[in-house]
């Protein structure tokens, strides 16, 4: 049967923008937050227009609603079972990888009982699958790629396979990220703000404005102005 949901408004659901304790003032934040538009009020179900349906369409909608209820239950069960069986099959796939010293093709999966085939499928390994390898320590004058190739060879891989794996599947580029919000306001951890230092706040305001092509007061600047701001 179709679900009906009764919603009641509660003052507890109303959210206000209240500064968190420890938050430091930033002139750039103060200037920009004035331009931020408030969230629009969501439409209540009681305010929505109702489409009149004929009996035939209503019957089809009821059948669909019942099917969806059953599908949602089965879909949740299917997702949980898929995680469990994929995890166990993947362990055996990795074993086959190390035995052959190369990545095998997506294997066929079969389940039999008393010589009778009960279920079959194909185990597909997506490109995003990851295998954890302990990185060997980099020796003097050795690049990280060379160290990993050396480690794979010590584990039993032929040198050609080890070099191909490292060259095509491994990236040693570090990842950096910069949050202007955290630098201007402070980083939130466990629901509390660790205040930004004056150096972090000043640097973030200057970099943010330089990228936007404006000075600290919001006035538009050209390339010369950006260099002056950064200096």
CSV table of C-alpha atoms in Angstrom, one decimal:
chain,number,residue,atom,x,y,z
A,1,UNK,CA,0.0,0.0,0.0
A,2,UNK,CA,1.2,3.6,-0.6
A,3,UNK,CA,2.9,5.2,2.4
A,4,UNK,CA,1.3,8.2,4.0
A,5,UNK,CA,3.5,10.5,6.1
A,6,UNK,CA,2.2,13.0,8.6
A,7,UNK,CA,4.5,15.9,9.2
A,8,UNK,CA,4.3,18.4,12.0
A,9,UNK,CA,6.3,21.6,12.3
A,10,UNK,CA,8.4,21.9,15.4
A,11,UNK,CA,10.4,24.8,16.7
A,12,UNK,CA,13.3,22.3,17.2
A,13,UNK,CA,13.5,21.9,13.4
A,14,UNK,CA,14.2,25.6,12.9
A,15,UNK,CA,17.9,26.2,12.4
A,16,UNK,CA,19.6,29.5,13.0
A,17,UNK,CA,23.1,30.6,12.0
A,18,UNK,CA,24.8,31.1,15.4
A,19,UNK,CA,28.6,31.8,15.6
A,20,UNK,CA,30.4,28.9,17.3
A,21,UNK,CA,32.5,29.5,20.4
A,22,UNK,CA,36.1,30.3,19.6
A,23,UNK,CA,35.3,31.7,16.1
A,24,UNK,CA,37.5,34.6,15.2
A,25,UNK,CA,36.3,37.6,13.1
A,26,UNK,CA,37.5,37.9,9.5
A,27,UNK,CA,37.0,41.0,7.5
A,28,UNK,CA,36.7,39.0,4.3
A,29,UNK,CA,34.1,36.6,5.8
A,30,UNK,CA,32.1,39.6,7.2
A,31,UNK,CA,32.1,41.2,3.8
A,32,UNK,CA,31.1,38.1,1.8
A,33,UNK,CA,28.5,36.6,4.2
A,34,UNK,CA,26.3,39.7,3.7
A,35,UNK,CA,25.9,38.6,0.1
A,36,UNK,CA,24.8,35.0,1.0
A,37,UNK,CA,21.1,34.5,0.5
A,38,UNK,CA,19.1,32.7,3.2
A,39,UNK,CA,17.7,29.2,2.5
A,40,UNK,CA,14.3,29.4,0.9
A,41,UNK,CA,11.4,27.9,2.9
A,42,UNK,CA,10.6,24.3,1.8
A,43,UNK,CA,7.1,23.6,0.6
A,44,UNK,CA,4.9,21.7,3.0
A,45,UNK,CA,3.0,18.6,1.8
A,46,UNK,CA,-0.2,20.3,2.8
A,47,UNK,CA,0.5,23.1,0.4
A,48,UNK,CA,1.2,21.0,-2.6
A,49,UNK,CA,-1.3,20.8,-5.5
A,50,UNK,CA,-3.0,17.4,-5.9
A,51,UNK,CA,-3.4,15.9,-9.3
A,52,UNK,CA,-6.8,14.2,-9.9
A,53,UNK,CA,-6.3,10.7,-11.2
A,54,UNK,CA,-8.9,8.5,-12.9
A,55,UNK,CA,-9.6,5.0,-11.5
A,56,UNK,CA,-7.3,3.2,-14.0
A,57,UNK,CA,-4.3,5.4,-13.3
A,58,UNK,CA,-5.0,5.1,-9.5
A,59,UNK,CA,-4.9,1.4,-9.8
A,60,UNK,CA,-1.6,1.5,-11.7
A,61,UNK,CA,-0.2,3.8,-9.1
A,62,UNK,CA,-1.2,1.5,-6.2
A,63,UNK,CA,0.3,-1.5,-8.0
A,64,UNK,CA,3.5,0.5,-8.5
A,65,UNK,CA,3.6,1.6,-4.9
A,66,UNK,CA,3.2,-2.0,-3.7
A,67,UNK,CA,6.0,-3.2,-6.0
A,68,UNK,CA,8.3,-0.4,-4.8
A,69,UNK,CA,7.7,-1.4,-1.2
A,70,UNK,CA,8.7,-4.9,-2.0
A,71,UNK,CA,11.6,-3.8,-4.2
A,72,UNK,CA,13.1,-1.6,-1.4
A,73,UNK,CA,13.1,-4.5,1.0
A,74,UNK,CA,14.7,-6.9,-1.5
A,75,UNK,CA,17.2,-4.3,-2.7
A,76,UNK,CA,18.5,-3.7,0.9
A,77,UNK,CA,18.9,-7.5,1.3
A,78,UNK,CA,20.6,-7.8,-2.1
A,79,UNK,CA,23.1,-5.0,-1.3
A,80,UNK,CA,24.1,-6.6,2.0
A,81,UNK,CA,24.5,-10.0,0.4
A,82,UNK,CA,26.5,-8.6,-2.5
A,83,UNK,CA,29.0,-7.0,-0.1
A,84,UNK,CA,29.6,-10.2,1.8
A,85,UNK,CA,30.0,-12.5,-1.3
A,86,UNK,CA,32.1,-9.9,-3.2
A,87,UNK,CA,34.5,-9.6,-0.3
A,88,UNK,CA,35.0,-13.3,0.0
A,89,UNK,CA,35.4,-13.8,-3.8
A,90,UNK,CA,37.8,-10.9,-4.0
A,91,UNK,CA,40.2,-12.5,-1.5
A,92,UNK,CA,40.4,-15.6,-3.8
A,93,UNK,CA,40.9,-13.3,-6.8
A,94,UNK,CA,43.9,-11.7,-5.1
A,95,UNK,CA,45.3,-15.1,-4.4
A,96,UNK,CA,45.0,-16.0,-8.1
A,97,UNK,CA,46.7,-12.7,-8.9
A,98,UNK,CA,49.7,-13.5,-6.8
A,99,UNK,CA,49.9,-17.1,-8.1
A,100,UNK,CA,49.9,-16.0,-11.7
A,101,UNK,CA,52.0,-12.9,-11.0
A,102,UNK,CA,49.6,-11.0,-13.3
A,103,UNK,CA,46.0,-9.8,-13.1
A,104,UNK,CA,43.7,-12.5,-14.3
A,105,UNK,CA,40.7,-11.8,-16.5
A,106,UNK,CA,37.3,-11.3,-14.8
A,107,UNK,CA,36.6,-14.9,-13.8
A,108,UNK,CA,33.4,-16.9,-14.1
A,109,UNK,CA,31.6,-17.8,-10.8
A,110,UNK,CA,29.7,-21.1,-10.5
A,111,UNK,CA,27.9,-22.7,-7.6
A,112,UNK,CA,27.0,-26.4,-7.9
A,113,UNK,CA,25.2,-29.0,-5.8
A,114,UNK,CA,25.3,-32.7,-6.5
A,115,UNK,CA,26.7,-32.0,-10.0
A,116,UNK,CA,23.9,-29.6,-10.7
A,117,UNK,CA,24.5,-26.0,-11.6
A,118,UNK,CA,22.6,-23.8,-9.1
A,119,UNK,CA,23.9,-20.3,-9.9
A,120,UNK,CA,26.5,-18.7,-12.2
A,121,UNK,CA,27.8,-15.3,-12.9
A,122,UNK,CA,30.9,-13.2,-13.7
A,123,UNK,CA,33.1,-11.6,-11.0
A,124,UNK,CA,34.0,-8.1,-12.4
A,125,UNK,CA,36.8,-6.3,-10.8
A,126,UNK,CA,36.4,-2.5,-11.4
A,127,UNK,CA,39.3,-0.2,-12.1
A,128,UNK,CA,38.9,1.4,-8.7
A,129,UNK,CA,39.7,-1.7,-6.7
A,130,UNK,CA,42.7,-1.3,-4.4
A,131,UNK,CA,45.3,-3.7,-3.1
A,132,UNK,CA,47.2,-2.6,-0.1
A,133,UNK,CA,51.0,-3.0,-0.3
A,134,UNK,CA,53.4,-2.1,2.4
A,135,UNK,CA,55.8,0.4,0.9
A,136,UNK,CA,59.4,-0.5,1.4
A,137,UNK,CA,61.7,2.1,2.9
A,138,UNK,CA,63.4,4.3,0.2
A,139,UNK,CA,67.1,3.9,0.1
A,140,UNK,CA,69.6,6.7,-0.5
A,141,UNK,CA,69.4,8.1,-4.0
A,142,UNK,CA,66.4,5.9,-4.7
A,143,UNK,CA,63.1,7.1,-6.1
A,144,UNK,CA,59.8,5.9,-4.6
A,145,UNK,CA,58.9,4.1,-7.8
A,146,UNK,CA,62.2,2.2,-7.7
A,147,UNK,CA,61.7,1.2,-4.1
A,148,UNK,CA,58.3,-0.2,-4.8
A,149,UNK,CA,59.5,-2.2,-7.8
A,150,UNK,CA,62.3,-3.6,-5.6
A,151,UNK,CA,59.8,-4.6,-3.0
A,152,UNK,CA,57.5,-6.3,-5.5
A,153,UNK,CA,60.4,-8.2,-6.9
A,154,UNK,CA,61.4,-9.4,-3.4
A,155,UNK,CA,57.8,-10.6,-3.0
A,156,UNK,CA,58.2,-12.8,-6.1
A,157,UNK,CA,57.0,-10.8,-9.1
A,158,UNK,CA,59.1,-10.8,-12.3
A,159,UNK,CA,60.8,-7.5,-12.8
A,160,UNK,CA,58.9,-6.7,-16.0
A,161,UNK,CA,55.5,-7.2,-14.3
A,162,UNK,CA,56.6,-5.2,-11.2
A,163,UNK,CA,57.8,-2.3,-13.4
A,164,UNK,CA,54.6,-2.4,-15.5
A,165,UNK,CA,52.4,-2.5,-12.4
A,166,UNK,CA,54.2,0.5,-10.8
A,167,UNK,CA,54.3,2.5,-14.1
A,168,UNK,CA,50.6,2.0,-15.0
A,169,UNK,CA,48.8,1.6,-11.6
A,170,UNK,CA,50.6,3.5,-8.9
A,171,UNK,CA,50.8,7.3,-8.4
A,172,UNK,CA,53.4,8.8,-6.0
A,173,UNK,CA,52.1,12.4,-6.3
A,174,UNK,CA,51.2,13.7,-2.8
A,175,UNK,CA,47.8,15.3,-2.3
A,176,UNK,CA,47.5,18.8,-0.8
A,177,UNK,CA,44.3,20.6,0.0
A,178,UNK,CA,43.6,24.1,1.3
A,179,UNK,CA,40.4,25.2,3.0
A,180,UNK,CA,40.0,28.9,3.1
A,181,UNK,CA,37.1,28.5,5.5
A,182,UNK,CA,39.3,26.6,8.0
A,183,UNK,CA,42.1,29.1,7.7
A,184,UNK,CA,39.9,32.1,8.1
A,185,UNK,CA,37.6,30.8,10.8
A,186,UNK,CA,39.4,27.9,12.4
A,187,UNK,CA,39.2,24.1,11.9
A,188,UNK,CA,36.2,22.3,13.4
A,189,UNK,CA,37.0,19.1,15.2
A,190,UNK,CA,34.6,17.1,17.4
A,191,UNK,CA,32.1,19.9,17.2
A,192,UNK,CA,34.5,22.5,18.5
A,193,UNK,CA,36.5,25.2,16.6
A,194,UNK,CA,40.3,25.3,16.9
A,195,UNK,CA,40.8,29.0,16.3
A,196,UNK,CA,42.9,30.0,13.3
A,197,UNK,CA,46.2,31.8,14.1
A,198,UNK,CA,46.7,35.4,13.0
A,199,UNK,CA,49.1,34.2,10.3
A,200,UNK,CA,46.7,31.6,9.0
A,201,UNK,CA,43.8,34.2,8.9
A,202,UNK,CA,45.9,36.9,7.2
A,203,UNK,CA,47.4,34.5,4.6
A,204,UNK,CA,44.0,33.0,3.7
A,205,UNK,CA,42.4,36.4,3.3
A,206,UNK,CA,45.2,37.7,1.0
A,207,UNK,CA,45.2,34.5,-1.1
A,208,UNK,CA,41.4,34.3,-1.3
A,209,UNK,CA,41.2,38.0,-2.5
A,210,UNK,CA,44.1,37.6,-4.9
A,211,UNK,CA,42.4,34.7,-6.6
A,212,UNK,CA,39.1,36.6,-6.8
A,213,UNK,CA,40.9,39.6,-8.3
A,214,UNK,CA,40.0,42.0,-5.5
A,215,UNK,CA,41.7,43.8,-2.6
A,216,UNK,CA,40.9,43.2,1.1
A,217,UNK,CA,38.1,45.7,0.9
A,218,UNK,CA,36.4,44.0,-2.1
A,219,UNK,CA,37.6,46.5,-4.8
A,220,UNK,CA,38.5,45.0,-8.2
A,221,UNK,CA,42.2,44.9,-8.9
A,222,UNK,CA,44.3,44.0,-12.0
A,223,UNK,CA,47.4,41.9,-12.2
A,224,UNK,CA,49.6,44.6,-10.7
A,225,UNK,CA,47.2,45.0,-7.8
A,226,UNK,CA,47.3,41.3,-7.1
A,227,UNK,CA,51.1,41.3,-7.0
A,228,UNK,CA,51.0,44.2,-4.6
A,229,UNK,CA,48.4,42.4,-2.4
A,230,UNK,CA,50.6,39.3,-2.3
A,231,UNK,CA,53.7,41.2,-1.6
